PDB file of C-alpha atoms in Angstrom:
ATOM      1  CA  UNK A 104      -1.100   4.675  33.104  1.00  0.00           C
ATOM      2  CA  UNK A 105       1.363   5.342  35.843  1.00  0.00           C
ATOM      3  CA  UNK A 106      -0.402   3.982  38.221  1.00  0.00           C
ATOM      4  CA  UNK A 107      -0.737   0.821  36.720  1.00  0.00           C
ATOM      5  CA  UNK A 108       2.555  -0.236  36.097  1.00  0.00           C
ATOM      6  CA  UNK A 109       5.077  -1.195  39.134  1.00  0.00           C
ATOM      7  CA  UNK A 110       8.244   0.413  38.848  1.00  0.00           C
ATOM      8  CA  UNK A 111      10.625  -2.307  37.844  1.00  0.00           C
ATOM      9  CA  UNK A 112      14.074  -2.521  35.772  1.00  0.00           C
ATOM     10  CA  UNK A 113      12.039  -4.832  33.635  1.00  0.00           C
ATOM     11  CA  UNK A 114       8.959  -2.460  33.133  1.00  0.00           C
ATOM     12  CA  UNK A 115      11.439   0.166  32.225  1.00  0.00           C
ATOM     13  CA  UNK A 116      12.989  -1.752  30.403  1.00  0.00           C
ATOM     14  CA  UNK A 117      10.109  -2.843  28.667  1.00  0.00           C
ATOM     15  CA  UNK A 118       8.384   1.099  28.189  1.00  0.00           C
ATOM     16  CA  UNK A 119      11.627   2.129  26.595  1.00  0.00           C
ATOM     17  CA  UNK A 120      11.549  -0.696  24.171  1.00  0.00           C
ATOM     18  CA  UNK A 121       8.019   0.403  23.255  1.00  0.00           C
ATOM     19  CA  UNK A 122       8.670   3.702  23.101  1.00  0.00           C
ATOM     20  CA  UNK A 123      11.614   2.933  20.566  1.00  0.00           C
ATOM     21  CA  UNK A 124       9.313   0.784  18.392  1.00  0.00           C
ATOM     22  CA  UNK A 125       6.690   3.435  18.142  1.00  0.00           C
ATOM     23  CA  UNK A 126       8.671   6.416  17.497  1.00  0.00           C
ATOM     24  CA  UNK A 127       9.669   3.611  14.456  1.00  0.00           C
ATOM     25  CA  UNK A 128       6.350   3.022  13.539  1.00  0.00           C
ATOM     26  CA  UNK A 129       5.346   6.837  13.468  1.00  0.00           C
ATOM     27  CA  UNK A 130       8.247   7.367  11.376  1.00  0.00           C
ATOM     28  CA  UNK A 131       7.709   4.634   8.959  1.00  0.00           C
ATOM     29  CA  UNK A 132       4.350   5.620   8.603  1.00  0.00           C
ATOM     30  CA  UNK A 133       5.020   9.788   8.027  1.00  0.00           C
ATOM     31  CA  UNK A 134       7.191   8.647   5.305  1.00  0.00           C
ATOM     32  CA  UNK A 135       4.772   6.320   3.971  1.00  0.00           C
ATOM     33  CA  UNK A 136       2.121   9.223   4.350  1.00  0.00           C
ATOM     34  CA  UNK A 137       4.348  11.659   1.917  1.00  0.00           C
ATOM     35  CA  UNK A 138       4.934   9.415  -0.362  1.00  0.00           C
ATOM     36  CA  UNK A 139       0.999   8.250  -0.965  1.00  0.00           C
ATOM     37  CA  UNK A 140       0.601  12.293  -0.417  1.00  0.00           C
ATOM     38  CA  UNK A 141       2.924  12.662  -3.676  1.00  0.00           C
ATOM     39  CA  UNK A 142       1.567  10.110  -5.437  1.00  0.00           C
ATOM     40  CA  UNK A 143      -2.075  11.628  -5.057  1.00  0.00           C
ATOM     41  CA  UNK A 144      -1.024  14.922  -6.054  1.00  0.00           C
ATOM     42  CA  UNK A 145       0.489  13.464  -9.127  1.00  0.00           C
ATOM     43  CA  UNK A 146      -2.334  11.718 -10.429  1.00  0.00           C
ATOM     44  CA  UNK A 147      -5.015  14.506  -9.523  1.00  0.00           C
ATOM     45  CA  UNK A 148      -3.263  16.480 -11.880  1.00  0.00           C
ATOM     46  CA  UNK A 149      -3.304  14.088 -14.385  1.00  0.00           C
ATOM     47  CA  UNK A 150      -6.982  13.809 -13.093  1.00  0.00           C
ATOM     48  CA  UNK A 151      -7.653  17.353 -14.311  1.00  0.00           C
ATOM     49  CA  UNK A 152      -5.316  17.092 -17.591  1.00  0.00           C
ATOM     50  CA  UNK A 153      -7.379  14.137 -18.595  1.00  0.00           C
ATOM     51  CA  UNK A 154     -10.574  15.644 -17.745  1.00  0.00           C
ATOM     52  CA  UNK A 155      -9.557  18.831 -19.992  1.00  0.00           C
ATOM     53  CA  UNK A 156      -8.441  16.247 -23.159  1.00  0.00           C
ATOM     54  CA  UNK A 157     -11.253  14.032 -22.709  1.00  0.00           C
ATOM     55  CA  UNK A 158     -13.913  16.853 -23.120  1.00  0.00           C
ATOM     56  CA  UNK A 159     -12.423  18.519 -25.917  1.00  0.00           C
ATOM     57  CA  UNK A 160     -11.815  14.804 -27.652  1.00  0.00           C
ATOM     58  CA  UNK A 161     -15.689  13.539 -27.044  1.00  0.00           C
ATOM     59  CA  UNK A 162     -16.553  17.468 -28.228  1.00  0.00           C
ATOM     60  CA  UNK A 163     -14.451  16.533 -31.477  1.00  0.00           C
ATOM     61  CA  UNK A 164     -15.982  13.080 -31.881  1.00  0.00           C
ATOM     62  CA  UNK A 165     -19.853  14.164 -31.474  1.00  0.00           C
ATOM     63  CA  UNK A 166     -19.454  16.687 -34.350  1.00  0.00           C
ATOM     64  CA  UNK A 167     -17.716  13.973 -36.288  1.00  0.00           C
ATOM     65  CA  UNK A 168     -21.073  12.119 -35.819  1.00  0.00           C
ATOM     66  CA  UNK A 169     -23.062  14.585 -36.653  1.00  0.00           C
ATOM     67  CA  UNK A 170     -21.222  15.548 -39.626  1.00  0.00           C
ATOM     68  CA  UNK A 171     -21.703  12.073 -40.672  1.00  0.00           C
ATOM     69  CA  UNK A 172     -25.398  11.708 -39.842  1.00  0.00           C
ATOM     70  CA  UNK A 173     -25.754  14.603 -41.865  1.00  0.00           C
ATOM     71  CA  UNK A 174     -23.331  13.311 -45.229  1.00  0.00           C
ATOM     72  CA  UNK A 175     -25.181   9.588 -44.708  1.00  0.00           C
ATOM     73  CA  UNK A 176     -28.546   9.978 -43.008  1.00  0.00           C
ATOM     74  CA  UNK A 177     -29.115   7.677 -40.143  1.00  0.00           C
ATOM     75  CA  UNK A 178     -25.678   5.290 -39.312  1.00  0.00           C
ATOM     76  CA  UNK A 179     -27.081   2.563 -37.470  1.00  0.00           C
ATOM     77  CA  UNK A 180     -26.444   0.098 -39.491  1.00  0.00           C
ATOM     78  CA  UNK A 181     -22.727   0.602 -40.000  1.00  0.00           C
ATOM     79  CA  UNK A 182     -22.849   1.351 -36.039  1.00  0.00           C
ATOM     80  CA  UNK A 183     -24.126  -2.246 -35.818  1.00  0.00           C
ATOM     81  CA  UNK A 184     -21.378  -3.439 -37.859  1.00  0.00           C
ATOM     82  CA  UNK A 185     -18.579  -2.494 -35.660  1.00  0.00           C
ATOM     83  CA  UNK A 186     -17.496  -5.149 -32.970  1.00  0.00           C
ATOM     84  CA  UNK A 187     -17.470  -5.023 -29.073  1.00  0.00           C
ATOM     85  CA  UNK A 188     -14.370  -3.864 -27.856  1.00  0.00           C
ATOM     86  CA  UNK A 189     -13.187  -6.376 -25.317  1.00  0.00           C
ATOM     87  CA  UNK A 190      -9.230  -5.475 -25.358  1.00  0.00           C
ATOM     88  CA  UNK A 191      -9.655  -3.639 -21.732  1.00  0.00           C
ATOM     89  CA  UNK A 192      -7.734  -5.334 -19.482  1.00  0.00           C
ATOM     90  CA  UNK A 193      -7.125  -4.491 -15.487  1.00  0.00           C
ATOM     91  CA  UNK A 194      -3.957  -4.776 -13.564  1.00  0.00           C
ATOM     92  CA  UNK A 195      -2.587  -4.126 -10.072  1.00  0.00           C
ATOM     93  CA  UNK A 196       0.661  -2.176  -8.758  1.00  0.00           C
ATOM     94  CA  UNK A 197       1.533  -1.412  -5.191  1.00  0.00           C
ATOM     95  CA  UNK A 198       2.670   1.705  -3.856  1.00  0.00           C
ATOM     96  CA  UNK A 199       3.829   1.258  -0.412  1.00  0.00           C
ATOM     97  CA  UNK A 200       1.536  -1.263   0.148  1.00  0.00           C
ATOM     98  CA  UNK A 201      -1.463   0.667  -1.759  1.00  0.00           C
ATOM     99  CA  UNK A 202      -3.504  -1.826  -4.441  1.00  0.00           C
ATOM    100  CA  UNK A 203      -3.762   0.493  -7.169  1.00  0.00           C
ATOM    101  CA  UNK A 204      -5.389  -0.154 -10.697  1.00  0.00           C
ATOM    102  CA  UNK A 205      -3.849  -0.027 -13.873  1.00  0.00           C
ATOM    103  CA  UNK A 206      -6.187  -0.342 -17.103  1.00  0.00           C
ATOM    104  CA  UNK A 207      -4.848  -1.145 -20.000  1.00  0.00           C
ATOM    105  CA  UNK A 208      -6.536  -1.037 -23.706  1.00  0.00           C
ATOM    106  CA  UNK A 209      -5.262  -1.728 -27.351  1.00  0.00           C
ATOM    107  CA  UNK A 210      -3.549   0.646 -28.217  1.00  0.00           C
ATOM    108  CA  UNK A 211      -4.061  -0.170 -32.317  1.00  0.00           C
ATOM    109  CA  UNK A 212      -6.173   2.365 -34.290  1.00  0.00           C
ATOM    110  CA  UNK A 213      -9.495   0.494 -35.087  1.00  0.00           C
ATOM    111  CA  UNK A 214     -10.495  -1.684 -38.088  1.00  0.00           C
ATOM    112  CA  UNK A 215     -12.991  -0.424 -40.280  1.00  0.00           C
ATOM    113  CA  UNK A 216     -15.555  -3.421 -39.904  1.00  0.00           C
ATOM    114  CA  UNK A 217     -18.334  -1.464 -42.496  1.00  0.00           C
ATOM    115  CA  UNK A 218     -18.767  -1.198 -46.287  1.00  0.00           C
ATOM    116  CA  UNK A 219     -16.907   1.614 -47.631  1.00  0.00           C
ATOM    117  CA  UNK A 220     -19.902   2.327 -50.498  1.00  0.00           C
ATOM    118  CA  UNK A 221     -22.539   3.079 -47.808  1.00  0.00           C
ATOM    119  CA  UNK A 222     -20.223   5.304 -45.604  1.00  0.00           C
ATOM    120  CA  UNK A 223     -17.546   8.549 -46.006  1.00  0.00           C
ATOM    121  CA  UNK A 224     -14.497   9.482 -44.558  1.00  0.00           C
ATOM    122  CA  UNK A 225     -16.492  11.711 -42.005  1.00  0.00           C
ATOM    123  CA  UNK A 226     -17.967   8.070 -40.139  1.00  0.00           C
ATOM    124  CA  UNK A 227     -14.357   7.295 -40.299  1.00  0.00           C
ATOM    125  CA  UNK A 228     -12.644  10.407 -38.712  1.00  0.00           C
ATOM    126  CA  UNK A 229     -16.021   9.808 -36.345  1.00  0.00           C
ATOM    127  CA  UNK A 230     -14.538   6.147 -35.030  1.00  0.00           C
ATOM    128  CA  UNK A 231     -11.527   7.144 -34.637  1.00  0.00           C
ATOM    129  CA  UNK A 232     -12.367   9.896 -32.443  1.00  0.00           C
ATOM    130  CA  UNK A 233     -14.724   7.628 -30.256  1.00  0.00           C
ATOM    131  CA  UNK A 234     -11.683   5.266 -30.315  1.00  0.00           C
ATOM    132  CA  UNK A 235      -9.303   8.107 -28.682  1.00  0.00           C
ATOM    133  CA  UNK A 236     -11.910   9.155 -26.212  1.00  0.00           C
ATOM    134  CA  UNK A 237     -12.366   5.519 -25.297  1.00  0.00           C
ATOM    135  CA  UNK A 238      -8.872   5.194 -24.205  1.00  0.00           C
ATOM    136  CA  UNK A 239      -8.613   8.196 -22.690  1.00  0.00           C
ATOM    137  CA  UNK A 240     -11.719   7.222 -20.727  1.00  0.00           C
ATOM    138  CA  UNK A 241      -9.816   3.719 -19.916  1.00  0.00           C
ATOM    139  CA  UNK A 242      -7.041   5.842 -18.359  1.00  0.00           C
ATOM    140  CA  UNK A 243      -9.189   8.142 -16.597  1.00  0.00           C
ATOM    141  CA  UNK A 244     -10.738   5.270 -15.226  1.00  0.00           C
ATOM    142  CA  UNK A 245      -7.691   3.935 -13.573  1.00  0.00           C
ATOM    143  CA  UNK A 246      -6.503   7.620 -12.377  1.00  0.00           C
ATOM    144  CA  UNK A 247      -9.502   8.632 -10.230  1.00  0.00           C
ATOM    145  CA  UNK A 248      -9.716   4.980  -8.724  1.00  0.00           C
ATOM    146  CA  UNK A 249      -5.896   5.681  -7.705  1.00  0.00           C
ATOM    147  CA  UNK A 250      -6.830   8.671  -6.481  1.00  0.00           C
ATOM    148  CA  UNK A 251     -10.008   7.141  -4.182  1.00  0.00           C
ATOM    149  CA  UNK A 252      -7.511   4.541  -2.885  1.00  0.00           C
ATOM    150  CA  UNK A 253      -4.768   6.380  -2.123  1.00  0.00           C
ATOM    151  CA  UNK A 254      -6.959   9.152  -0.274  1.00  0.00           C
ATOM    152  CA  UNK A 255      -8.254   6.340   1.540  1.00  0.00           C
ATOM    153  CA  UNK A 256      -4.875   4.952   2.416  1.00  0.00           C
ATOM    154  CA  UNK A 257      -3.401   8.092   3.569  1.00  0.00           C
ATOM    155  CA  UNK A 258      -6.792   9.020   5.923  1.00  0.00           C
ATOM    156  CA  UNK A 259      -6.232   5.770   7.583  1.00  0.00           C
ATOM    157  CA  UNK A 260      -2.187   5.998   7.278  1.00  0.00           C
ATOM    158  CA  UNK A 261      -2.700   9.474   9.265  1.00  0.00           C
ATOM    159  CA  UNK A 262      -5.010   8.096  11.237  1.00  0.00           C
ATOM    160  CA  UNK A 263      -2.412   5.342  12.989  1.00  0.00           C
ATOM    161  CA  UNK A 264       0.609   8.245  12.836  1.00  0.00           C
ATOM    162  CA  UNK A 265      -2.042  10.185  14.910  1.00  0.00           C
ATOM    163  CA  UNK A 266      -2.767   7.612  17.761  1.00  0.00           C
ATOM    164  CA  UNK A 267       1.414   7.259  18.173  1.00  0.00           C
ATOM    165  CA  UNK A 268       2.226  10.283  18.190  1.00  0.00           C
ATOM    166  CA  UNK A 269      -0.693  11.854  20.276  1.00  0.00           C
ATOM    167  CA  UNK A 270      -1.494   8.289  22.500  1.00  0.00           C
ATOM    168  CA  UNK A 271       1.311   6.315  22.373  1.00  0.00           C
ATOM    169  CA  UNK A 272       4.795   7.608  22.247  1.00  0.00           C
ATOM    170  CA  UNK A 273       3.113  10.066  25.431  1.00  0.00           C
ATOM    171  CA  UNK A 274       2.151   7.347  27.384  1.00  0.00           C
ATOM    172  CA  UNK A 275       4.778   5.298  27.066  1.00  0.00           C
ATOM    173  CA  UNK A 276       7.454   8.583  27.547  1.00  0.00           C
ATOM    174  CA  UNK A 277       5.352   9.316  30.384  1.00  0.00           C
ATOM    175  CA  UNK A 278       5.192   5.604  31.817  1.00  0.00           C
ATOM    176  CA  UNK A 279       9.140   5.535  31.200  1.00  0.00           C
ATOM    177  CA  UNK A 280       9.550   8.911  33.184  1.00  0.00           C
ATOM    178  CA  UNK A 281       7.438   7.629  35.877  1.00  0.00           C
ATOM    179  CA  UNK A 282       9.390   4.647  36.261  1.00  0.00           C
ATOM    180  CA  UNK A 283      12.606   6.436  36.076  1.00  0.00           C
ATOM    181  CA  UNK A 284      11.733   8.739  38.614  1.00  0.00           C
ATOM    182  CA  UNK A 285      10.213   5.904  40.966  1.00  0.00           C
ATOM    183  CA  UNK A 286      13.737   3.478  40.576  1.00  0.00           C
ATOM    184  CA  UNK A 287      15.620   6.573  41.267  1.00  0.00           C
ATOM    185  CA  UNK A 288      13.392   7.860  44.396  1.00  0.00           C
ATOM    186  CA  UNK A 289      13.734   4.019  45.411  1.00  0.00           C
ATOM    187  CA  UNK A 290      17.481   4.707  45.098  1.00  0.00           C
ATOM    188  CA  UNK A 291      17.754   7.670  46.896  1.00  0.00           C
ATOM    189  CA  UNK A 292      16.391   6.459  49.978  1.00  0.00           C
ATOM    190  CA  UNK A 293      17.938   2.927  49.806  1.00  0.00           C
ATOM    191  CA  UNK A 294      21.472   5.285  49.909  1.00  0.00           C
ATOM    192  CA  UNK A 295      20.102   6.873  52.505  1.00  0.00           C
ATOM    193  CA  UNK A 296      19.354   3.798  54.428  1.00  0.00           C
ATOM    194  CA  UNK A 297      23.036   2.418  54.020  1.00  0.00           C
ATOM    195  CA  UNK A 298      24.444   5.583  55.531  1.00  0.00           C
ATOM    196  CA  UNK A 299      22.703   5.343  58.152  1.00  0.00           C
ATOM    197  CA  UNK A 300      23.346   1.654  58.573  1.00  0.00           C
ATOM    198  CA  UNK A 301      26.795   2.361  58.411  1.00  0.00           C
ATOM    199  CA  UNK A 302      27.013   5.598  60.514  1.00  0.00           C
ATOM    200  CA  UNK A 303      24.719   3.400  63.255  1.00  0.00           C
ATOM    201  CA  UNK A 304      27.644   0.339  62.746  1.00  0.00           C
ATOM    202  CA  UNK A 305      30.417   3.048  63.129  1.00  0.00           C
ATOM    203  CA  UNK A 306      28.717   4.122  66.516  1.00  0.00           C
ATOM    204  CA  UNK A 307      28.848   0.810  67.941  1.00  0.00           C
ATOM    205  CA  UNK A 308      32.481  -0.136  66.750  1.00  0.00           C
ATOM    206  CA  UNK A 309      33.401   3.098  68.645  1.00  0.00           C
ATOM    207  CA  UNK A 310      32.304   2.349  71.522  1.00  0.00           C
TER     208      UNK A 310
END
């Protein structure tokens, strides 16, 4: 890179603003990188807690349904009777910059849309089992898309902090050095000129 820039005031001048700005940048973008580091390790975990609940909720609600098959026979027609669930909504919230989901769901324990002489309080406890795994589903959902985009985020967040600190801010401290040692070589000799000038001018005079 040296050799491509001419040793001027305003080329230093110029590297050592650079420099400044990208020692910024790579600073900025550290902290941004622990922060969206943080942030994934927080919702991993609740990756893994929800995982755990989920499991032992869906376990709960397929013995429900058995239990109920077995009190009631075959339940599709009371299955059929219970409405689509459309209350899932999606949201967005930025963290540092990161798009990450949110996914919310009604919160409400369900209505019982079926005949109550067909059915038992096993197809009941049944529902509202499927109901609890459904919104735990809903908010694993919205975890382990956080957690894509925020590993994504920080790979490319590390990814810029690399190129400054391993490309940039070297070049640039190196270009500034170069400079430096070029204006002050130029410096050097331009003293040394001047004394000699003057020594040569002193000569004369004495004469």
């Amino acid at each position: 890179m040296q050799g491509q820039v001419f040793p001027t005031k305003g080329n230093l001048i110029a590297a050592k603003k650079s420099l400044d700005l990208s020692t910024l940048g790579f600073d900025l973008l550290d902290r941004k990188r622990n922060i969206l580091v943080r942030e994934l390790m927080l919702k991993v975990d609740d990756a893994k807690r929800l995982k755990q609940e989920i499991a032992e909720t869906f376990e709960r609600a397929y013995k429900a349904l058995e239990q109920a098959n077995i009190t009631l026979g075959v339940i599709e027609d009371a299955a059929e009777g219970v409405p689509v669930d459309n209350s899932v909504s999606i949201g967005y919230k930025s963290v540092m910059g990161v798009e990450i989901p949110t996914v919310e769901t009604d919160g409400s324990l369900p209505r019982l849309s079926y005949g109550f002489t067909q059915t038992n309080s096993k197809l009941d406890y049944a529902l509202f089992c499927f109901h609890e795994a459904k919104q735990m589903a809903a908010k694993l959902a919205e975890v382990e898309n956080g957690v894509y985009r925020l590993a994504n985020a920080i790979a490319k967040t590390q990814k810029r902090a690399n190129a400054l600190q391993n490309i940039m801010i070297p070049n640039l401290t190196e270009t500034a050095r170069f400079i430096t040692d070029a204006l002050e070589e130029k410096e050097r000799e331009e003293f040394s000129r001047m004394k000699v000038i003057k020594r040569q001018k002193a000569n004369k005079e004495a004469r």
